The first five atom37 places (N, CA, C, CB, O) and aatype in JSON, in Angstrom:
{
  "aatype": [12, 16, 18, 7, 9, 7, 18, 0, 15, 0, 10, 0, 10, 16, 7, 9, 0, 13, 0, 10, 19, 8, 17, 8, 19, 13, 15, 10, 3, 17, 16, 10, 7, 9, 19, 13, 7, 10, 0, 10, 10, 5, 9, 10, 19, 8, 13, 1, 4, 13, 10, 8, 9, 16, 10, 7, 1, 15, 0, 1, 0, 3, 10, 5, 10, 10, 10, 13, 15, 16, 10, 9, 19, 15, 10, 12, 19, 0, 7, 16, 10, 19, 19, 19, 13, 2, 10, 1, 15, 1, 12, 12],
  "atom_mask": [
    [1, 1, 1, 1, 1],
    [1, 1, 1, 1, 1],
    [1, 1, 1, 1, 1],
    [1, 1, 1, 0, 1],
    [1, 1, 1, 1, 1],
    [1, 1, 1, 0, 1],
    [1, 1, 1, 1, 1],
    [1, 1, 1, 1, 1],
    [1, 1, 1, 1, 1],
    [1, 1, 1, 1, 1],
    [1, 1, 1, 1, 1],
    [1, 1, 1, 1, 1],
    [1, 1, 1, 1, 1],
    [1, 1, 1, 1, 1],
    [1, 1, 1, 0, 1],
    [1, 1, 1, 1, 1],
    [1, 1, 1, 1, 1],
    [1, 1, 1, 1, 1],
    [1, 1, 1, 1, 1],
    [1, 1, 1, 1, 1],
    [1, 1, 1, 1, 1],
    [1, 1, 1, 1, 1],
    [1, 1, 1, 1, 1],
    [1, 1, 1, 1, 1],
    [1, 1, 1, 1, 1],
    [1, 1, 1, 1, 1],
    [1, 1, 1, 1, 1],
    [1, 1, 1, 1, 1],
    [1, 1, 1, 1, 1],
    [1, 1, 1, 1, 1],
    [1, 1, 1, 1, 1],
    [1, 1, 1, 1, 1],
    [1, 1, 1, 0, 1],
    [1, 1, 1, 1, 1],
    [1, 1, 1, 1, 1],
    [1, 1, 1, 1, 1],
    [1, 1, 1, 0, 1],
    [1, 1, 1, 1, 1],
    [1, 1, 1, 1, 1],
    [1, 1, 1, 1, 1],
    [1, 1, 1, 1, 1],
    [1, 1, 1, 1, 1],
    [1, 1, 1, 1, 1],
    [1, 1, 1, 1, 1],
    [1, 1, 1, 1, 1],
    [1, 1, 1, 1, 1],
    [1, 1, 1, 1, 1],
    [1, 1, 1, 1, 1],
    [1, 1, 1, 1, 1],
    [1, 1, 1, 1, 1],
    [1, 1, 1, 1, 1],
    [1, 1, 1, 1, 1],
    [1, 1, 1, 1, 1],
    [1, 1, 1, 1, 1],
    [1, 1, 1, 1, 1],
    [1, 1, 1, 0, 1],
    [1, 1, 1, 1, 1],
    [1, 1, 1, 1, 1],
    [1, 1, 1, 1, 1],
    [1, 1, 1, 1, 1],
    [1, 1, 1, 1, 1],
    [1, 1, 1, 1, 1],
    [1, 1, 1, 1, 1],
    [1, 1, 1, 1, 1],
    [1, 1, 1, 1, 1],
    [1, 1, 1, 1, 1],
    [1, 1, 1, 1, 1],
    [1, 1, 1, 1, 1],
    [1, 1, 1, 1, 1],
    [1, 1, 1, 1, 1],
    [1, 1, 1, 1, 1],
    [1, 1, 1, 1, 1],
    [1, 1, 1, 1, 1],
    [1, 1, 1, 1, 1],
    [1, 1, 1, 1, 1],
    [1, 1, 1, 1, 1],
    [1, 1, 1, 1, 1],
    [1, 1, 1, 1, 1],
    [1, 1, 1, 0, 1],
    [1, 1, 1, 1, 1],
    [1, 1, 1, 1, 1],
    [1, 1, 1, 1, 1],
    [1, 1, 1, 1, 1],
    [1, 1, 1, 1, 1],
    [1, 1, 1, 1, 1],
    [1, 1, 1, 1, 1],
    [1, 1, 1, 1, 1],
    [1, 1, 1, 1, 1],
    [1, 1, 1, 1, 1],
    [1, 1, 1, 1, 1],
    [1, 1, 1, 1, 1],
    [1, 1, 1, 1, 1]
  ],
  "atom_positions": [
    [[93.42, -31.53, 55.97], [93.05, -30.54, 56.97], [94.14, -29.49, 57.13], [92.77, -31.22, 58.31], [93.85, -28.3, 57.21]],
    [[95.39, -29.93, 57.18], [96.47, -28.96, 57.36], [96.64, -28.09, 56.13], [97.77, -29.66, 57.69], [97.1, -26.95, 56.23]],
    [[96.27, -28.63, 54.97], [96.38, -27.81, 53.76], [95.39, -26.65, 53.81], [96.13, -28.66, 52.51], [95.72, -25.54, 53.39]],
    [[94.2, -26.89, 54.32], [93.21, -25.83, 54.43], [93.64, -24.77, 55.43], [0.0, 0.0, 0.0], [93.49, -23.57, 55.18]],
    [[94.17, -25.21, 56.56], [94.67, -24.26, 57.56], [95.84, -23.47, 56.99], [95.09, -25.0, 58.85], [95.92, -22.25, 57.18]],
    [[96.73, -24.16, 56.31], [97.87, -23.48, 55.71], [97.45, -22.48, 54.64], [0.0, 0.0, 0.0], [98.0, -21.38, 54.55]],
    [[96.48, -22.88, 53.82], [96.01, -21.97, 52.77], [95.36, -20.73, 53.38], [95.01, -22.69, 51.85], [95.63, -19.61, 52.94]],
    [[94.52, -20.93, 54.39], [93.86, -19.79, 55.03], [94.88, -18.9, 55.73], [92.8, -20.28, 56.04], [94.77, -17.68, 55.68]],
    [[95.86, -19.51, 56.4], [96.89, -18.72, 57.08], [97.74, -17.93, 56.09], [97.78, -19.63, 57.93], [98.02, -16.75, 56.3]],
    [[98.15, -18.58, 55.01], [98.97, -17.9, 54.01], [98.2, -16.77, 53.35], [99.45, -18.89, 52.94], [98.74, -15.69, 53.1]],
    [[96.93, -17.01, 53.08], [96.1, -15.97, 52.47], [95.92, -14.79, 53.42], [94.72, -16.54, 52.08], [96.0, -13.64, 53.0]],
    [[95.69, -15.07, 54.72], [95.51, -14.0, 55.7], [96.81, -13.21, 55.88], [95.06, -14.59, 57.05], [96.78, -11.98, 55.94]],
    [[97.94, -13.89, 55.97], [99.21, -13.19, 56.15], [99.54, -12.32, 54.94], [100.34, -14.19, 56.38], [100.04, -11.2, 55.09]],
    [[99.27, -12.82, 53.76], [99.5, -12.03, 52.55], [98.57, -10.83, 52.5], [99.32, -12.89, 51.3], [98.99, -9.73, 52.14]],
    [[97.3, -11.03, 52.86], [96.35, -9.93, 52.86], [96.71, -8.85, 53.86], [0.0, 0.0, 0.0], [96.57, -7.66, 53.57]],
    [[97.18, -9.26, 55.03], [97.6, -8.28, 56.05], [98.79, -7.46, 55.54], [97.98, -8.99, 57.38], [98.83, -6.25, 55.72]],
    [[99.75, -8.13, 54.9], [100.91, -7.41, 54.38], [100.5, -6.42, 53.3], [101.93, -8.4, 53.83], [100.98, -5.28, 53.29]],
    [[99.64, -6.83, 52.4], [99.18, -5.92, 51.35], [98.4, -4.76, 51.95], [98.33, -6.65, 50.33], [98.54, -3.62, 51.5]],
    [[97.57, -5.03, 52.94], [96.78, -3.96, 53.56], [97.68, -2.95, 54.26], [95.78, -4.56, 54.56], [97.44, -1.75, 54.17]],
    [[98.7, -3.43, 54.95], [99.61, -2.51, 55.64], [100.33, -1.6, 54.65], [100.64, -3.3, 56.46], [100.5, -0.4, 54.9]],
    [[100.74, -2.16, 53.54], [101.46, -1.36, 52.55], [100.5, -0.42, 51.81], [102.19, -2.27, 51.53], [100.85, 0.73, 51.52]],
    [[99.3, -0.89, 51.52], [98.36, -0.09, 50.74], [97.8, 1.1, 51.54], [97.21, -0.97, 50.26], [97.68, 2.2, 51.0]],
    [[97.45, 0.89, 52.81], [96.77, 1.93, 53.58], [97.71, 2.76, 54.46], [95.72, 1.31, 54.45], [97.24, 3.65, 55.16]],
    [[99.01, 2.5, 54.45], [99.99, 3.3, 55.2], [99.58, 3.47, 56.66], [100.17, 4.69, 54.54], [99.5, 4.6, 57.16]],
    [[99.32, 2.39, 57.33], [98.88, 2.42, 58.72], [100.02, 2.87, 59.63], [98.37, 1.04, 59.16], [99.8, 3.65, 60.55]],
    [[101.23, 2.39, 59.38], [102.39, 2.71, 60.21], [103.4, 3.51, 59.39], [103.03, 1.41, 60.78], [103.22, 3.73, 58.19]],
    [[104.47, 3.92, 60.06], [105.54, 4.59, 59.33], [106.25, 3.58, 58.44], [106.55, 5.26, 60.32], [106.02, 2.38, 58.54]],
    [[107.11, 4.08, 57.56], [107.76, 3.21, 56.58], [108.63, 2.14, 57.25], [108.62, 4.03, 55.63], [108.61, 0.98, 56.85]],
    [[109.38, 2.55, 58.28], [110.25, 1.59, 58.97], [109.44, 0.5, 59.67], [111.13, 2.3, 59.99], [109.77, -0.68, 59.6]],
    [[108.37, 0.91, 60.35], [107.54, -0.07, 61.04], [106.84, -1.0, 60.05], [106.5, 0.63, 61.92], [106.73, -2.2, 60.29]],
    [[106.38, -0.44, 58.95], [105.72, -1.27, 57.94], [106.68, -2.29, 57.37], [105.15, -0.39, 56.82], [106.32, -3.46, 57.19]],
    [[107.9, -1.86, 57.09], [108.9, -2.79, 56.55], [109.2, -3.9, 57.55], [110.19, -2.03, 56.19], [109.3, -5.07, 57.17]],
    [[109.35, -3.55, 58.81], [109.61, -4.56, 59.84], [108.47, -5.53, 60.0], [0.0, 0.0, 0.0], [108.69, -6.74, 60.12]],
    [[107.24, -5.02, 59.99], [106.08, -5.89, 60.14], [105.94, -6.81, 58.93], [104.8, -5.07, 60.32], [105.6, -7.98, 59.08]],
    [[106.19, -6.29, 57.74], [106.09, -7.12, 56.53], [107.15, -8.22, 56.56], [106.24, -6.26, 55.24], [106.86, -9.36, 56.19]],
    [[108.37, -7.89, 57.0], [109.39, -8.94, 57.13], [108.99, -9.97, 58.17], [110.75, -8.31, 57.5], [109.2, -11.17, 57.97]],
    [[108.42, -9.54, 59.27], [107.93, -10.47, 60.29], [106.83, -11.37, 59.75], [0.0, 0.0, 0.0], [106.81, -12.57, 60.01]],
    [[105.91, -10.78, 59.0], [104.84, -11.59, 58.39], [105.41, -12.57, 57.37], [103.79, -10.69, 57.73], [104.9, -13.68, 57.24]],
    [[106.45, -12.17, 56.65], [107.08, -13.07, 55.68], [107.72, -14.26, 56.39], [108.13, -12.33, 54.84], [107.61, -15.4, 55.94]],
    [[108.4, -13.99, 57.5], [109.0, -15.1, 58.26], [107.93, -16.02, 58.81], [109.86, -14.56, 59.41], [108.08, -17.24, 58.81]],
    [[106.84, -15.44, 59.29], [105.73, -16.26, 59.8], [105.12, -17.1, 58.69], [104.66, -15.37, 60.44], [104.72, -18.24, 58.91]],
    [[105.04, -16.53, 57.5], [104.49, -17.27, 56.37], [105.42, -18.41, 55.96], [104.24, -16.34, 55.19], [104.95, -19.47, 55.55]],
    [[106.72, -18.2, 56.06], [107.66, -19.29, 55.78], [107.42, -20.44, 56.75], [109.13, -18.79, 55.88], [107.43, -21.61, 56.35]],
    [[107.22, -20.11, 58.03], [106.95, -21.16, 59.01], [105.65, -21.9, 58.71], [106.9, -20.56, 60.42], [105.57, -23.12, 58.86]],
    [[104.63, -21.15, 58.29], [103.35, -21.78, 57.93], [103.54, -22.73, 56.76], [102.29, -20.71, 57.58], [102.98, -23.83, 56.76]],
    [[104.32, -22.33, 55.77], [104.55, -23.2, 54.62], [105.32, -24.45, 55.03], [105.3, -22.46, 53.51], [104.99, -25.55, 54.59]],
    [[106.34, -24.29, 55.87], [107.09, -25.45, 56.33], [106.19, -26.42, 57.11], [108.28, -25.02, 57.2], [106.28, -27.63, 56.93]],
    [[105.36, -25.89, 57.96], [104.55, -26.74, 58.83], [103.37, -27.36, 58.09], [104.04, -25.94, 60.02], [103.13, -28.56, 58.2]],
    [[102.63, -26.56, 57.34], [101.37, -27.03, 56.76], [101.53, -27.69, 55.39], [100.42, -25.89, 56.65], [100.8, -28.62, 55.07]],
    [[102.47, -27.21, 54.6], [102.58, -27.77, 53.24], [103.73, -28.76, 53.11], [102.76, -26.64, 52.24], [103.59, -29.76, 52.41]],
    [[104.84, -28.5, 53.77], [105.97, -29.42, 53.69], [105.99, -30.43, 54.83], [107.26, -28.65, 53.68], [106.78, -31.37, 54.82]],
    [[105.1, -30.23, 55.82], [104.96, -31.14, 56.97], [106.28, -31.33, 57.71], [104.43, -32.49, 56.51], [106.6, -32.44, 58.14]],
    [[107.03, -30.27, 57.87], [108.27, -30.32, 58.62], [107.97, -29.96, 60.06], [109.35, -29.36, 58.01], [107.45, -28.88, 60.35]],
    [[108.29, -30.88, 60.95], [108.07, -30.64, 62.37], [109.42, -30.59, 63.07], [107.16, -31.73, 62.99], [110.45, -30.83, 62.45]],
    [[109.4, -30.28, 64.33], [110.64, -30.22, 65.1], [110.83, -31.48, 65.94], [110.64, -28.99, 66.0], [111.46, -31.42, 67.0]],
    [[110.3, -32.6, 65.5], [110.43, -33.86, 66.22], [111.82, -34.45, 66.12], [0.0, 0.0, 0.0], [112.65, -33.97, 65.34]],
    [[112.07, -35.5, 66.92], [113.4, -36.11, 66.97], [113.73, -36.9, 65.71], [113.51, -37.0, 68.18], [114.89, -36.98, 65.32]],
    [[112.72, -37.5, 65.08], [112.97, -38.34, 63.91], [112.87, -37.54, 62.62], [111.99, -39.51, 63.86], [112.35, -38.02, 61.61]],
    [[113.36, -36.37, 62.66], [113.2, -35.49, 61.5], [114.54, -35.15, 60.87], [112.47, -34.21, 61.9], [114.77, -34.02, 60.46]],
    [[115.43, -36.14, 60.79], [116.74, -35.87, 60.18], [116.6, -35.52, 58.7], [117.67, -37.08, 60.36], [117.28, -34.62, 58.21]],
    [[115.74, -36.24, 58.0], [115.53, -35.94, 56.58], [114.88, -34.57, 56.42], [114.65, -37.03, 55.92], [115.19, -33.83, 55.48]],
    [[113.98, -34.24, 57.35], [113.36, -32.92, 57.28], [114.4, -31.83, 57.5], [112.25, -32.81, 58.32], [114.34, -30.78, 56.87]],
    [[115.34, -32.08, 58.4], [116.39, -31.08, 58.65], [117.26, -30.89, 57.42], [117.26, -31.51, 59.84], [117.63, -29.77, 57.08]],
    [[117.58, -31.99, 56.74], [118.36, -31.88, 55.5], [117.58, -31.12, 54.43], [118.75, -33.27, 54.98], [118.14, -30.31, 53.69]],
    [[116.28, -31.39, 54.36], [115.44, -30.67, 53.41], [115.4, -29.19, 53.73], [114.02, -31.25, 53.4], [115.47, -28.34, 52.84]],
    [[115.29, -28.88, 55.0], [115.25, -27.48, 55.43], [116.58, -26.77, 55.12], [114.94, -27.38, 56.94], [116.58, -25.64, 54.64]],
    [[117.69, -27.43, 55.4], [118.99, -26.82, 55.13], [119.22, -26.64, 53.63], [120.11, -27.67, 55.73], [119.75, -25.61, 53.2]],
    [[118.82, -27.62, 52.84], [118.97, -27.5, 51.39], [118.09, -26.39, 50.85], [118.63, -28.83, 50.7], [118.51, -25.63, 49.98]],
    [[116.86, -26.29, 51.36], [115.96, -25.22, 50.92], [116.53, -23.86, 51.29], [114.57, -25.4, 51.54], [116.45, -22.91, 50.51]],
    [[117.11, -23.76, 52.49], [117.71, -22.5, 52.92], [118.88, -22.14, 52.01], [118.18, -22.59, 54.38], [119.05, -20.98, 51.66]],
    [[119.67, -23.14, 51.64], [120.8, -22.89, 50.74], [120.32, -22.39, 49.39], [121.62, -24.17, 50.57], [120.88, -21.43, 48.85]],
    [[119.31, -23.03, 48.83], [118.8, -22.63, 47.52], [118.21, -21.23, 47.56], [117.73, -23.63, 47.03], [118.47, -20.41, 46.68]],
    [[117.44, -20.94, 48.59], [116.83, -19.6, 48.7], [117.92, -18.55, 48.89], [115.82, -19.55, 49.88], [117.84, -17.47, 48.31]],
    [[118.94, -18.86, 49.69], [120.04, -17.91, 49.89], [120.77, -17.63, 48.58], [121.01, -18.44, 50.94], [121.12, -16.49, 48.29]],
    [[121.02, -18.68, 47.8], [121.68, -18.49, 46.51], [120.83, -17.65, 45.57], [121.99, -19.84, 45.86], [121.36, -16.81, 44.84]],
    [[119.53, -17.88, 45.57], [118.65, -17.1, 44.71], [118.63, -15.63, 45.13], [117.23, -17.67, 44.74], [118.68, -14.75, 44.28]],
    [[118.55, -15.38, 46.42], [118.52, -13.99, 46.91], [119.86, -13.3, 46.62], [118.21, -13.94, 48.43], [119.89, -12.15, 46.17]],
    [[120.95, -14.0, 46.87], [122.27, -13.41, 46.62], [122.48, -13.13, 45.13], [123.38, -14.34, 47.14], [123.0, -12.08, 44.77]],
    [[122.07, -14.05, 44.27], [122.19, -13.83, 42.84], [121.35, -12.67, 42.36], [0.0, 0.0, 0.0], [121.78, -11.88, 41.52]],
    [[120.15, -12.56, 42.9], [119.28, -11.44, 42.54], [119.89, -10.11, 42.98], [117.9, -11.61, 43.17], [119.87, -9.14, 42.23]],
    [[120.45, -10.08, 44.19], [121.07, -8.84, 44.66], [122.28, -8.46, 43.82], [121.48, -8.99, 46.13], [122.49, -7.28, 43.54]],
    [[123.08, -9.43, 43.42], [124.24, -9.15, 42.57], [123.79, -8.54, 41.25], [125.05, -10.43, 42.31], [124.36, -7.55, 40.79]],
    [[122.76, -9.12, 40.63], [122.27, -8.6, 39.36], [121.7, -7.2, 39.53], [121.21, -9.54, 38.77], [121.97, -6.32, 38.71]],
    [[120.91, -6.99, 40.56], [120.28, -5.68, 40.77], [121.33, -4.61, 41.04], [119.28, -5.75, 41.94], [121.24, -3.53, 40.47]],
    [[122.31, -4.89, 41.9], [123.33, -3.88, 42.18], [124.23, -3.65, 40.98], [124.16, -4.3, 43.38], [124.7, -2.53, 40.77]],
    [[124.48, -4.67, 40.18], [125.25, -4.48, 38.96], [124.51, -3.58, 37.98], [125.55, -5.83, 38.32], [125.11, -2.7, 37.37]],
    [[123.21, -3.81, 37.83], [122.42, -2.95, 36.95], [122.34, -1.53, 37.5], [121.01, -3.51, 36.77], [122.36, -0.57, 36.73]],
    [[122.26, -1.39, 38.79], [122.2, -0.05, 39.4], [123.5, 0.71, 39.14], [121.93, -0.15, 40.92], [123.48, 1.9, 38.81]],
    [[124.64, 0.01, 39.3], [125.92, 0.69, 39.07], [126.08, 1.07, 37.6], [127.08, -0.19, 39.53], [126.72, 2.08, 37.3]],
    [[125.53, 0.29, 36.69], [125.63, 0.62, 35.27], [124.7, 1.78, 34.89], [125.31, -0.61, 34.41], [124.97, 2.51, 33.94]],
    [[123.62, 1.93, 35.63], [122.68, 3.01, 35.33], [123.15, 4.35, 35.88], [121.31, 2.68, 35.89], [122.76, 5.4, 35.36]],
    [[123.97, 4.32, 36.92], [124.4, 5.58, 37.55], [125.57, 6.19, 36.86], [124.75, 5.36, 39.0], [126.05, 7.25, 37.26]]
  ]
}
């Protein structure tokens, strides 16, 4: 049941983000902020519906999983930014 709710929520959040970018409903700054907000909301949906991470007291393993996932995602984002800025400096 939670997988269906999570799938529908993730699909709706992704569709809203694409629609906002495609139809230029708001200014660029507002669109960027709303898309980032929708991305954070989608992360929460994935944690809750697909990874079954709750904020309960007996969730020490879940907390470790969340911290490890945050570490991995941060390393991936930082590595991507290093590569992109390095390529940008070489192109200029």
